Tab-separated table of C-alpha atoms and ligand atoms in Angstrom:
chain	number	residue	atom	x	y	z
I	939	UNK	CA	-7.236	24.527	-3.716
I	940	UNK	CA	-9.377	21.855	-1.717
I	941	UNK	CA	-9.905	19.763	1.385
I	942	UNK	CA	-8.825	16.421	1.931
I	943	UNK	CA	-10.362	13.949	4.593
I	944	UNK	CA	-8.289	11.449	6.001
I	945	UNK	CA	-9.532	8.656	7.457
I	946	UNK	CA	-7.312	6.691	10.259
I	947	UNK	CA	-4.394	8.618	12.069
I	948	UNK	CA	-1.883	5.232	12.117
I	949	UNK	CA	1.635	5.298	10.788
I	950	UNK	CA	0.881	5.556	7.018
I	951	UNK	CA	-1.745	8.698	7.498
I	952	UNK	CA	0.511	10.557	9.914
I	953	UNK	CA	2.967	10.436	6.663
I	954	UNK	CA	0.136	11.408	4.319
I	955	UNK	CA	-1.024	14.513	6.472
I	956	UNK	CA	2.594	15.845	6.645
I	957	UNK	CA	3.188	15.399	3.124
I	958	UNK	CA	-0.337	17.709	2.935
I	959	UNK	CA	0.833	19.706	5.092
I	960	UNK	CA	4.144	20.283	2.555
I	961	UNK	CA	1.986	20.577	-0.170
I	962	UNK	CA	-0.705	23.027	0.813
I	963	UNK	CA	-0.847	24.684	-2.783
I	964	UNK	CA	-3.152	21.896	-3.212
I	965	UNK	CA	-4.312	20.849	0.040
I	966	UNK	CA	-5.830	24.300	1.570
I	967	UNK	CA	-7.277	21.802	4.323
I	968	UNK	CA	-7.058	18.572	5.710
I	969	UNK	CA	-9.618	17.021	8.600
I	970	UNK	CA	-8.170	14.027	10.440
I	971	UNK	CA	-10.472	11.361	11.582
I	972	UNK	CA	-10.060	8.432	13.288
I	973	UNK	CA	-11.575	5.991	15.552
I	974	UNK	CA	-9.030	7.809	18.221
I	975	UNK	CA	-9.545	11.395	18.106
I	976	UNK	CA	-6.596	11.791	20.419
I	977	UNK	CA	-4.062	10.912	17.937
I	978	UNK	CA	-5.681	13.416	15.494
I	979	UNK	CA	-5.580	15.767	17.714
I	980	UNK	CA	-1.739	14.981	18.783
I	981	UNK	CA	-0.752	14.913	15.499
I	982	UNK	CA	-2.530	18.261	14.812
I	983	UNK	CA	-1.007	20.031	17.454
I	984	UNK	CA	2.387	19.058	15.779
I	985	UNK	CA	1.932	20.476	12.504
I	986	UNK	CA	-0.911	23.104	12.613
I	987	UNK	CA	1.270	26.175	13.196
I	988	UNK	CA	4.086	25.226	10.238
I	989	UNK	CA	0.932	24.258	7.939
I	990	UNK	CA	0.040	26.927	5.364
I	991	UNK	CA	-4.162	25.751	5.866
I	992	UNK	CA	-6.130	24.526	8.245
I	993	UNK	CA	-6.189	21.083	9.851
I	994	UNK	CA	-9.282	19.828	11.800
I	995	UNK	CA	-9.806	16.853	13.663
I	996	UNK	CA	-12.661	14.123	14.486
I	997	UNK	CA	-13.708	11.218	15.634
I	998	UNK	CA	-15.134	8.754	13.815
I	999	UNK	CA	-16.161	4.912	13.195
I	1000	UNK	CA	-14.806	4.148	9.753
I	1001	UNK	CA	-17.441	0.569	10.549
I	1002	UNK	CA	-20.225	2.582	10.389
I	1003	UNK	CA	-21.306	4.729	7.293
I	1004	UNK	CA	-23.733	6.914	8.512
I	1005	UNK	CA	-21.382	8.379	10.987
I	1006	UNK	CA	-19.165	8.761	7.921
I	1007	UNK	CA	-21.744	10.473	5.673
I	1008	UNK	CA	-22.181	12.780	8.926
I	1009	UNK	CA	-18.676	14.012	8.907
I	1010	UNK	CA	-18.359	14.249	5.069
I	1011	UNK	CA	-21.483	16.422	4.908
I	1012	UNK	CA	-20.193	17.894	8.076
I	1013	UNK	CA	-16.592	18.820	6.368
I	1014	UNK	CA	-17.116	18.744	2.822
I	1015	UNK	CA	-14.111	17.520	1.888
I	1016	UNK	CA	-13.357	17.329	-2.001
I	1017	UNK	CA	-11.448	13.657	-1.260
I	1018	UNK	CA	-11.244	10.964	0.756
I	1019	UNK	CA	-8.336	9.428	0.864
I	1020	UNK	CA	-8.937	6.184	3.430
I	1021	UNK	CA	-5.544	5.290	5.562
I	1022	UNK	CA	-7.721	2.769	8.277
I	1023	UNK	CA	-7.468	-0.636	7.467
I	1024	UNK	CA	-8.519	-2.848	4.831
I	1025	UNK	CA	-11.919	-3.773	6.382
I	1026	UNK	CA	-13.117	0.080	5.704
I	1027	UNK	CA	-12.903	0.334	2.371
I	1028	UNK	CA	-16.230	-0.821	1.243
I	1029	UNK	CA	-18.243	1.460	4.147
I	1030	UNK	CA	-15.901	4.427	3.309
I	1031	UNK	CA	-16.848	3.535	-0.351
I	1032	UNK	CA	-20.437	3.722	0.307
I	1033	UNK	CA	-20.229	7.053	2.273
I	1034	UNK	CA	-18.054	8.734	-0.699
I	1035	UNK	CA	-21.052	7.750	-2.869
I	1036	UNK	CA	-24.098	8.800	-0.858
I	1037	UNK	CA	-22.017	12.376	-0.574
I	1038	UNK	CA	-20.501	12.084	-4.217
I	1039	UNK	CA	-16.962	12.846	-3.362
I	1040	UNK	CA	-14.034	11.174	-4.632
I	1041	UNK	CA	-12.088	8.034	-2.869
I	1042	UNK	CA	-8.694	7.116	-2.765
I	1043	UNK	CA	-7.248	3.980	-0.763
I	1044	UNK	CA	-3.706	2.308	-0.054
I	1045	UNK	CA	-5.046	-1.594	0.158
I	1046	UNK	CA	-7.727	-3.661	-1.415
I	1047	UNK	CA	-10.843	-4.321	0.840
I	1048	UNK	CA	-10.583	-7.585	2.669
I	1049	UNK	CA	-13.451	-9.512	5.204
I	1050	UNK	CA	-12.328	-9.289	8.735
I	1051	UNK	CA	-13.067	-13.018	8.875
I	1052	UNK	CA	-11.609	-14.527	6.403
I	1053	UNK	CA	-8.051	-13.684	5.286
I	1054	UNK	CA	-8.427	-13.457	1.775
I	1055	UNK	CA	-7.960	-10.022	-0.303
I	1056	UNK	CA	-9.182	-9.752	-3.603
I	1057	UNK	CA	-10.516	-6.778	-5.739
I	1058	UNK	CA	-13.483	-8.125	-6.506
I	1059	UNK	CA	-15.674	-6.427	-3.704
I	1060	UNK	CA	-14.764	-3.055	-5.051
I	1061	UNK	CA	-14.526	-3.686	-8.881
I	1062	UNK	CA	-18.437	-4.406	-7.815
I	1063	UNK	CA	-18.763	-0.873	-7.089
I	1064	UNK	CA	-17.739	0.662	-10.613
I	1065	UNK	CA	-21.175	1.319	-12.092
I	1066	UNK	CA	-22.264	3.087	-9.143
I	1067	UNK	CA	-19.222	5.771	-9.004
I	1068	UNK	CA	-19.797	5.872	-12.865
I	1069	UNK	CA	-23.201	7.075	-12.136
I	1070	UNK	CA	-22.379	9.242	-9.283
I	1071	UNK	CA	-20.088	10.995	-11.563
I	1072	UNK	CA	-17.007	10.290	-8.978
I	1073	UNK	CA	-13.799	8.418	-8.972
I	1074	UNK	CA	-12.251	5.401	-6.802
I	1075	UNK	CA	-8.390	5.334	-7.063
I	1076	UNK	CA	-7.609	2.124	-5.725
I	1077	UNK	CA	-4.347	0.878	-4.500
I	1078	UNK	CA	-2.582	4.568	-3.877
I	1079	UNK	CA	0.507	3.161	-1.448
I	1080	UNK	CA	3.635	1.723	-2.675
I	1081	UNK	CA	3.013	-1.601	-3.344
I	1082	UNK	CA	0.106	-1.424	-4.398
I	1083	UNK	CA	0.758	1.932	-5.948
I	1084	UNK	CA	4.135	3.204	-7.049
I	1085	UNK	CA	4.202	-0.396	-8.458
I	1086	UNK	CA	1.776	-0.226	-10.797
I	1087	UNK	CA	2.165	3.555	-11.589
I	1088	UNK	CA	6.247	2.315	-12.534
I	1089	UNK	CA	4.172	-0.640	-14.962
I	1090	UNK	CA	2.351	1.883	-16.423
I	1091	UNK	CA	5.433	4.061	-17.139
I	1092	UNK	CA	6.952	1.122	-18.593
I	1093	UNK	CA	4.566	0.302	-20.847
I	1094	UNK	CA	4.177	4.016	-22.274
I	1095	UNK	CA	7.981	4.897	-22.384
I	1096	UNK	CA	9.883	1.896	-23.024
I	1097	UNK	CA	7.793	-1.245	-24.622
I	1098	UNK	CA	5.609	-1.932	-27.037
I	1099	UNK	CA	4.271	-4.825	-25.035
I	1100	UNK	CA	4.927	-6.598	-21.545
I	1101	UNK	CA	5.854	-10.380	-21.164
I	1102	UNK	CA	7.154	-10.709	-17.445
I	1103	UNK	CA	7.153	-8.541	-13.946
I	1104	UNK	CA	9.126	-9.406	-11.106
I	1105	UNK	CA	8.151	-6.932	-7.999
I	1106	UNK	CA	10.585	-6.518	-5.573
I	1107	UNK	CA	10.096	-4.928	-2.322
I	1108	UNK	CA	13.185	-4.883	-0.095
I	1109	UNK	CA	13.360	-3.543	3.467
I	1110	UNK	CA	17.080	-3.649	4.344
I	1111	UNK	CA	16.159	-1.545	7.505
I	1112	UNK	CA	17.049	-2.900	11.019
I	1113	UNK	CA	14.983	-2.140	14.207
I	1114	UNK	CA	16.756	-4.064	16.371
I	1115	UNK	CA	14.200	-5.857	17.840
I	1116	UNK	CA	13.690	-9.844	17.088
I	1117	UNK	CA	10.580	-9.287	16.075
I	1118	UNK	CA	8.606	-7.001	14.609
I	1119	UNK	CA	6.228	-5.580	11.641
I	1120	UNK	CA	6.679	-2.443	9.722
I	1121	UNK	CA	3.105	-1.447	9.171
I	1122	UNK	CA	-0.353	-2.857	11.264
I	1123	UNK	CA	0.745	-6.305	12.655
I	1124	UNK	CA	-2.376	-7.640	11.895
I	1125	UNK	CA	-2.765	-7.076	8.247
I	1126	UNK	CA	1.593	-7.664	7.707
I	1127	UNK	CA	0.851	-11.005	9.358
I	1128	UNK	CA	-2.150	-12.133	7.357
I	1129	UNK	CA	-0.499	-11.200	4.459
I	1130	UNK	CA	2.612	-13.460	4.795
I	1131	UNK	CA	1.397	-16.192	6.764
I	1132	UNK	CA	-1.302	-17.029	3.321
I	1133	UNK	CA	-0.518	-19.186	0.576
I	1134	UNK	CA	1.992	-17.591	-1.832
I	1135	UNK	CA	0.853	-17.175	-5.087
I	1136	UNK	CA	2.106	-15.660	-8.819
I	1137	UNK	CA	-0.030	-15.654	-12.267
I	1138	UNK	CA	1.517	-17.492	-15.383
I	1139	UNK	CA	-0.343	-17.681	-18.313
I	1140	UNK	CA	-3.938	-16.648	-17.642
I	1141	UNK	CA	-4.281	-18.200	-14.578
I	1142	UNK	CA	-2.723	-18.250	-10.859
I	1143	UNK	CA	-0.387	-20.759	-9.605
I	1144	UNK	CA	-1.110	-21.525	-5.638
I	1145	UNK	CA	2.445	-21.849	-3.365
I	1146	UNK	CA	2.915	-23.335	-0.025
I	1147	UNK	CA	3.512	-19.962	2.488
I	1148	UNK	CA	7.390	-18.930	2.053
I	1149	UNK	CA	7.861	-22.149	-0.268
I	1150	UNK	CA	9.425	-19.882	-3.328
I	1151	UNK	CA	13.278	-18.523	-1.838
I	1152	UNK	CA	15.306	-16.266	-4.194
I	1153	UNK	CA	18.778	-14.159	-3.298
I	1154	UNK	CA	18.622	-10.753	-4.919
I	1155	UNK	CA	21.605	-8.200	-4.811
I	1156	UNK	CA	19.539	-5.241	-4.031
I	1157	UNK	CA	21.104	-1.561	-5.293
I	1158	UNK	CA	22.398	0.117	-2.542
I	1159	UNK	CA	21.277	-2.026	0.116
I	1160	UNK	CA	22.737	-5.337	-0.889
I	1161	UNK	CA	22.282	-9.023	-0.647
I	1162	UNK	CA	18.944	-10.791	0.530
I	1163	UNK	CA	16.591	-13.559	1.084
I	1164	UNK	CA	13.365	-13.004	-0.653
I	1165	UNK	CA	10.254	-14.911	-0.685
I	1166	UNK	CA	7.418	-15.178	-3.375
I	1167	UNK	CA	3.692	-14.063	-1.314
I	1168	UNK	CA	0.426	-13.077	-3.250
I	1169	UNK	CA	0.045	-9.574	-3.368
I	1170	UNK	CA	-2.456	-7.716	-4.794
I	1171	UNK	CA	-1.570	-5.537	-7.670
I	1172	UNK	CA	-0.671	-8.943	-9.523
I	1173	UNK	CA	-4.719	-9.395	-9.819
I	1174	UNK	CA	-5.472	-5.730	-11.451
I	1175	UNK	CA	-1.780	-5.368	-13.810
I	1176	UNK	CA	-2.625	-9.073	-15.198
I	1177	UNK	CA	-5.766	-7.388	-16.514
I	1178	UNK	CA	-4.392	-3.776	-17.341
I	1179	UNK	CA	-1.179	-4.626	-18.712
I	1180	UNK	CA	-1.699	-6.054	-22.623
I	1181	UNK	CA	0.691	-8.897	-23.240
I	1182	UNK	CA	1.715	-10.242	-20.032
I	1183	UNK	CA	2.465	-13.672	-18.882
I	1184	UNK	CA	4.097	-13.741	-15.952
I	1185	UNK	CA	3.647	-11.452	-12.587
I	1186	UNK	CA	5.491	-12.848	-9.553
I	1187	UNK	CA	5.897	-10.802	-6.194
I	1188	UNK	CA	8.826	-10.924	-4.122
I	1189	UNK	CA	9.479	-9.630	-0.343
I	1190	UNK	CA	12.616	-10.000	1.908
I	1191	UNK	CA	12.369	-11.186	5.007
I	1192	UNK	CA	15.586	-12.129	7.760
I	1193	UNK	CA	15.584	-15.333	9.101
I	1194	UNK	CA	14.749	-14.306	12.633
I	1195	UNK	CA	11.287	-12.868	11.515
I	1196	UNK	CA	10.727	-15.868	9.569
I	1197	UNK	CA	11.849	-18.448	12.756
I	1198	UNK	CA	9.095	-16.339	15.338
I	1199	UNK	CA	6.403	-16.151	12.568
I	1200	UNK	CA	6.492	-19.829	12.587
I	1201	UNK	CA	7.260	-20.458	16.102
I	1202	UNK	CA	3.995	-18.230	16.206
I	1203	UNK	CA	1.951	-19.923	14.036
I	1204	UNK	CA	3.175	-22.844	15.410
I	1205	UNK	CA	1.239	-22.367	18.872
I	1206	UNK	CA	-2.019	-20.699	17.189
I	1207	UNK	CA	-0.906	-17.036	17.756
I	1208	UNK	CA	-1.440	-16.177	14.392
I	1209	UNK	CA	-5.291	-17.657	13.823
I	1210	UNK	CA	-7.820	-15.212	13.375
I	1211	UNK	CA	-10.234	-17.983	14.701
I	1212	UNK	CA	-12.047	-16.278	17.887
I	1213	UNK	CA	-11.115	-18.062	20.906
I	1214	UNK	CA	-12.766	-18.132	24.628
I	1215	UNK	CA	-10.440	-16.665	27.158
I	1216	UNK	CA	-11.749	-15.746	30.844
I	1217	UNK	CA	-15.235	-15.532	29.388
I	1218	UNK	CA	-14.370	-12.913	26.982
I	1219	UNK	CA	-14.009	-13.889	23.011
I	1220	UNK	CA	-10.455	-12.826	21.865
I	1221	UNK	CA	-8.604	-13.019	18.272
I	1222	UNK	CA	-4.991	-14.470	18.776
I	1223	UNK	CA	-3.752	-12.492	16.344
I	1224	UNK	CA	-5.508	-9.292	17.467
I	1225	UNK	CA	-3.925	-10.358	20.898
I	1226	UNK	CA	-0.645	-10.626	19.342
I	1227	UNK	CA	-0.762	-7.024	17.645
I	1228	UNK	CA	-1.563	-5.846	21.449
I	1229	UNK	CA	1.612	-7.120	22.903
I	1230	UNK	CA	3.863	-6.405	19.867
I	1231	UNK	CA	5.550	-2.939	19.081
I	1232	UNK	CA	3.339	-0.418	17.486
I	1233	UNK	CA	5.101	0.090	14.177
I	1234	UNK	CA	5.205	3.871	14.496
I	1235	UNK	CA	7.301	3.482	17.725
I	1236	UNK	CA	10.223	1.728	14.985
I	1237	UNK	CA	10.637	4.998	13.454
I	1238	UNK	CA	13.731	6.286	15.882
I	1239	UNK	CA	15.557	3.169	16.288
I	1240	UNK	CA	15.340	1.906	12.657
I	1241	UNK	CA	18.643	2.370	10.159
I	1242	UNK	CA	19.446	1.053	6.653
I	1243	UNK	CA	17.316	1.544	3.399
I	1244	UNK	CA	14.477	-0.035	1.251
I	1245	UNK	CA	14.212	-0.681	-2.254
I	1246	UNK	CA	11.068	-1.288	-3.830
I	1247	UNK	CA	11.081	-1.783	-7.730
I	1248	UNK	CA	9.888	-3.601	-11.072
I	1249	UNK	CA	11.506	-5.777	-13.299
I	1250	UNK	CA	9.971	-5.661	-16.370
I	1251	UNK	CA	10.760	-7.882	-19.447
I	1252	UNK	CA	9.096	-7.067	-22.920
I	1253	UNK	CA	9.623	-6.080	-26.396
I	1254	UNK	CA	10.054	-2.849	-28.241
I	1255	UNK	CA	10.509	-2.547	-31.861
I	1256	UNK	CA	10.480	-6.689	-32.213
I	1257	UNK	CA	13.717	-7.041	-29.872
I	1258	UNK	CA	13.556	-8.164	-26.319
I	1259	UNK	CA	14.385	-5.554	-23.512
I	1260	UNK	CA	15.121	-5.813	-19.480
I	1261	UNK	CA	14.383	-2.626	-17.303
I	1262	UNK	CA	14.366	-2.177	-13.718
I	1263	UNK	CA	12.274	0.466	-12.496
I	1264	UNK	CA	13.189	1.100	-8.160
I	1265	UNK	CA	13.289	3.602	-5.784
I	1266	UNK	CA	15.153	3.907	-2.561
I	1267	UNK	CA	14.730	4.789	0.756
I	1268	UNK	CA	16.557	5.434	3.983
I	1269	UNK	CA	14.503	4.641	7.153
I	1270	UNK	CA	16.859	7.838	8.860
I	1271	UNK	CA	16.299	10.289	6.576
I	1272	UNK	CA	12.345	9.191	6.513
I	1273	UNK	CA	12.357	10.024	10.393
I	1274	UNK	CA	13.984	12.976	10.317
I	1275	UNK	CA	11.400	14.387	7.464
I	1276	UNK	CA	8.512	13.102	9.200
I	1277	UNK	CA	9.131	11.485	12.136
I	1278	UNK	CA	8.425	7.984	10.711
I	1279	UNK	CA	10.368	5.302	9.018
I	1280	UNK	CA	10.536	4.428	5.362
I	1281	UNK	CA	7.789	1.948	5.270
I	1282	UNK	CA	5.577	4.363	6.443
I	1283	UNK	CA	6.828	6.846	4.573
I	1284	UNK	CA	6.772	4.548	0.667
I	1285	UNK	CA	3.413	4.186	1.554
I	1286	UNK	CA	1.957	7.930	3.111
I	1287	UNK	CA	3.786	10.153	0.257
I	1288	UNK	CA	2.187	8.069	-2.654
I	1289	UNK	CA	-1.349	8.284	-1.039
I	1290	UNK	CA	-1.132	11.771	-1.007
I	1291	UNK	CA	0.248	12.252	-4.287
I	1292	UNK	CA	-3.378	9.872	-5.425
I	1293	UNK	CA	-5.178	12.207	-3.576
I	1294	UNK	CA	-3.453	15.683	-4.932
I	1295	UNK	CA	-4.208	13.666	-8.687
I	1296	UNK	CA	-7.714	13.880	-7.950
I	1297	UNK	CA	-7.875	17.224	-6.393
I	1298	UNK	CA	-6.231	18.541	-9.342
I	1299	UNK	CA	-8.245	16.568	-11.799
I	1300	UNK	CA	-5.462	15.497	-13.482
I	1301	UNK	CA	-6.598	12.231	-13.332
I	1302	UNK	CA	-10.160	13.110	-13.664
I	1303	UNK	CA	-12.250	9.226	-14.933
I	1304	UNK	CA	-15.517	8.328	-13.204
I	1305	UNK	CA	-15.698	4.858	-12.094
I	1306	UNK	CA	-13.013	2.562	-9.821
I	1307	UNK	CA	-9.946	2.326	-11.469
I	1308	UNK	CA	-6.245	0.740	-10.271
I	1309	UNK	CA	-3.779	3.372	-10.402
I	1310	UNK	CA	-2.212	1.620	-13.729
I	1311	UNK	CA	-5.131	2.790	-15.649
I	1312	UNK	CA	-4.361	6.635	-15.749
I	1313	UNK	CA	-1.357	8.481	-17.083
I	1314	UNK	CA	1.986	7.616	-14.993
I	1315	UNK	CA	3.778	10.673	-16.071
I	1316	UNK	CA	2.379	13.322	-13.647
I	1317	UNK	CA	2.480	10.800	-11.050
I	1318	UNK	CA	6.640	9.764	-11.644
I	1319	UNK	CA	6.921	13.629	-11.394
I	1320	UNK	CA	5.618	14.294	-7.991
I	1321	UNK	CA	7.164	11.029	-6.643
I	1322	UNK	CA	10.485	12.909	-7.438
I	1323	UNK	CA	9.591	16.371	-6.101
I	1324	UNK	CA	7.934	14.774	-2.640
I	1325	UNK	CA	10.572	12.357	-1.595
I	1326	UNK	CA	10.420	9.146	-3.643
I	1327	UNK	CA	12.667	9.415	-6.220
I	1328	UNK	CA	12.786	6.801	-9.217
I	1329	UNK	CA	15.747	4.804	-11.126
I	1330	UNK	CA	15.567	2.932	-14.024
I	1331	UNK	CA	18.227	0.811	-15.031
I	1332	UNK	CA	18.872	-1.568	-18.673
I	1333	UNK	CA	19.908	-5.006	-18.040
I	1334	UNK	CA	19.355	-5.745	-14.281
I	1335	UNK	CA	19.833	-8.956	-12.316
I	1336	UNK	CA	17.409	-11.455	-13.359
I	1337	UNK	CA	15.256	-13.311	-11.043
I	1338	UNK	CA	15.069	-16.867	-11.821
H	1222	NDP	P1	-2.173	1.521	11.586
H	1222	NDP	O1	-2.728	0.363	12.318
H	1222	NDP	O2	-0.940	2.205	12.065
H	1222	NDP	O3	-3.314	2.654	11.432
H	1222	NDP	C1	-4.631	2.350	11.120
H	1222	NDP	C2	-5.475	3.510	11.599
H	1222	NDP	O4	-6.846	3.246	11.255
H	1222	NDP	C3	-5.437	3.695	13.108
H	1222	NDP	O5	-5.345	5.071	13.399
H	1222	NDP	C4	-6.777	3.120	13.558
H	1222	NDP	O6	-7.326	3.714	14.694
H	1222	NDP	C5	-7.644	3.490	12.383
H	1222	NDP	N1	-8.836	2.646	12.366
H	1222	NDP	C6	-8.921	1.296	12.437
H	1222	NDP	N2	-10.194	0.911	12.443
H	1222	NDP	C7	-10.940	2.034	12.385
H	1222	NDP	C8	-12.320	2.298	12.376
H	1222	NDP	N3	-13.230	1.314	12.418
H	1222	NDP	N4	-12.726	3.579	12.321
H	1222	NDP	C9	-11.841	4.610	12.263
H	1222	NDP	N5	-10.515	4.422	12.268
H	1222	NDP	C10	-10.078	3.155	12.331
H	1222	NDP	O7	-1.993	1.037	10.059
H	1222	NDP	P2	-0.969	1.599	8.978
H	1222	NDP	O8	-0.942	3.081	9.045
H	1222	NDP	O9	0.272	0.812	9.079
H	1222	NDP	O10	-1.706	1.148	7.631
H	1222	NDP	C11	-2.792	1.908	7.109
H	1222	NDP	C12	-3.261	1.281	5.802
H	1222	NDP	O11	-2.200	1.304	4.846
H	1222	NDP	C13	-3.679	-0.196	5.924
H	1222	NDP	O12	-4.847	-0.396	5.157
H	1222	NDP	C14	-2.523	-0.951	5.304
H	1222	NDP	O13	-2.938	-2.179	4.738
H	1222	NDP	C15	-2.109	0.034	4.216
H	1222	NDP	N6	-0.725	-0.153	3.743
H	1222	NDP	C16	-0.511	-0.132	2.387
H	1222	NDP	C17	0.761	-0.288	1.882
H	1222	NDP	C18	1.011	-0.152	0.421
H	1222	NDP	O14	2.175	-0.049	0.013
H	1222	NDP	N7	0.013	-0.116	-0.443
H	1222	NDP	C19	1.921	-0.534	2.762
H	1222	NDP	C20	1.607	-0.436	4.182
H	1222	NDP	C21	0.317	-0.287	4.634
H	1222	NDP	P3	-6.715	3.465	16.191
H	1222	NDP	O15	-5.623	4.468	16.278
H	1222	NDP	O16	-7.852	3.716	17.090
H	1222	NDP	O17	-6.223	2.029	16.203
């Protein structure tokens, strides 16, 4: 049917080009780029002869949009589904629009320099794909992603209006190392070591860093420590979803990743303040990423499951209603699949399915739009068929 181009060849878009790879009814052909070609190329060589299309590879700096406009004219891609890191997703945005192809993302664009995400930079960017006739699906991972495609679902199936979310996102998974991160160190450590934050009543209440604890007795993966963090779908559903009031966001996290993070921070390992060392300028927590695992090496040694899920709390027909919307995972089965483990994996077989509801033109809207704003349904479906499937269950635990 089409060509996808997808940009970065890390641990999330080596699950995305398998799950391509599964699905080439859609995707006829996929061209890996990434800043290095090598691990295109490696990760070619591994699925080429099982894939039903054709992969190619490149190399390219995501930093830099005319190289990017070069390789989209150069490929001709009908998507671009961008699986670098967050500080792409404005030049990747540009490029989409000088070529007018579509754009689909996993993580809202955020400065290098200051750690601070927000949708604002891209929400900037909605008149122009309006009048370039293309679409920006933002937030196409798991959380954001699955997240706000199960608050959509929610709000067409079972309410007539919102009041409350609680997002959960559980990884029961052990690697057995003491310390760790499941996904780019670097952007899993700026994310948790920020102020915590939740939005109550039109407006967002700031929290000290971990200062919100809650025990939740996870299905199928059982009891846990979670903490409330700002995440970012809480900005776009407290706009899209009619109704609401509350929209907290909770993460797990074992006490001996929480006692190095703040050992960590503790010493200045975490700053993203440049520092002198030898004569050279360095980033502590660039450093830090250098020395620690590489997430995709956790996909062998790590066992036990996620569960990622929504609590919603509403009304339907004038009476109040609970629901829990969740899906599990099992970091073993994820690796045999596709050779990576479940966090990966929550996140790579969502941004394909964005990218195969653009190729289709199934969701077919010009402009930048959250993935809450189109029509869950097709979306629930192919989360079942391609490895993610859903629960929903009346009357869950409550969060207090
Ligand atoms: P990785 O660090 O494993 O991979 C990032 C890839 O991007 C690497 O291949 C890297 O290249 C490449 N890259 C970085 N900078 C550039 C550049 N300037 N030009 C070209 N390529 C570049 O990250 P992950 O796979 O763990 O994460 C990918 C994205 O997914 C991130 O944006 C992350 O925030 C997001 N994410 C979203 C989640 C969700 O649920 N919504 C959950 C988890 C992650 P190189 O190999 O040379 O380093």
């Amino acid at each position: 049917m089409g060509k996808v181009l997808i940009v970065g060849c890390g641990g999330v878009a080596s699950v995305a080009v398998h799950k391509c790879c599964q699905n080439s009814k859609v995707f006829d052909a996929i061209c890996i780029a990434s800043r290095t070609v090598s691990k295109c190329e490696a990760l070619k060589e591994k699925l080429q002869a099982s894939y039903n299309g054709t992969i190619t590879t490149a190399q390219v700096d995501a930093d830099n949009p005319e190289e990017l406009i070069a390789l989209i004219e150069r490929e001709k891609p009908d998507v671009v589904l961008n699986l670098a890191l967050p500080y792409q997703d404005l030049t990747i945005m540009d490029a989409c629009l000088a070529t007018g192809v579509d754009y689909v993302d996993t993580a809202n664009y955020e400065p290098e320099d200051t750690a601070k995400f927000e949708y604002k930079w891209q929400w900037a960017y909605r008149e122009k794909f309006e009048k370039a006739g293309i679409t920006a699906l933002l937030g196409s991972g798991f959380d954001p992603g699955v997240t706000g495609v199960f608050s959509a679902y929610a709000l067409k199936h079972y309410f007539d209006e919102i009041n409350y979310i609680d997002i959960l996102d559980c990884n029961g998974g052990d690697h057995g190392y003491p310390f760790a991160t499941n996904f780019n160190p670097e952007i899993n450590i700026r994310e948790v070591s920020a102020k915590g934050s939740y939005w109550e009543d039109g407006h967002w209440v700031e929290t000290e860093p971990m200062e919100i604890k809650r025990e939740y007795d996870f299905p199928e993966v059982g009891m846990k420590d979670m903490y409330l963090l700002h995440h970012e779908e809480i900005e776009s559903l407290a706009l899209n979803i009619p109704g609401i009031k509350r929209i907290r966001f909770f993460m797990t996290f074992g006490q001996s990743y929480l006692t190095h993070l703040k050992c960590l921070e503790n010493v200045g390992m975490t700053s993203i303040e440049p520092i002198m060392y030898e004569g050279k300028e360095i980033v502590p927590l660039q450093f830090l990423k250098a020395v620690l695992p590489d997430p995709a090496s956790l996909g062998p040694r790590t066992k036990g499951k996620t569960n990622i899920g929504c609590i919603f709390t509403g009304k339907k027909d004038g009476k109040e209603k609970t629901i829990y919307i969740y899906n599990v995972c099992d970091h073993e089965e994820c690796y045999k699949e596709v050779g990576s483990q479940a966090v990966a994996y929550t996140t790579g077989v969502p941004a394909m399915i964005g990218a195969m509801m653009l190729m289709t033109k199934t969701w077919d809207k010009d402009g930048v739009y959250n993935i809450e704003e189109f029509d869950p349904d097709p979306f629930m479906d192919a989360l079942n068929e391609f490895g993610l499937p859903w629960k929903v269950v009346e009357n869950p635990q409550m969060v207090d």
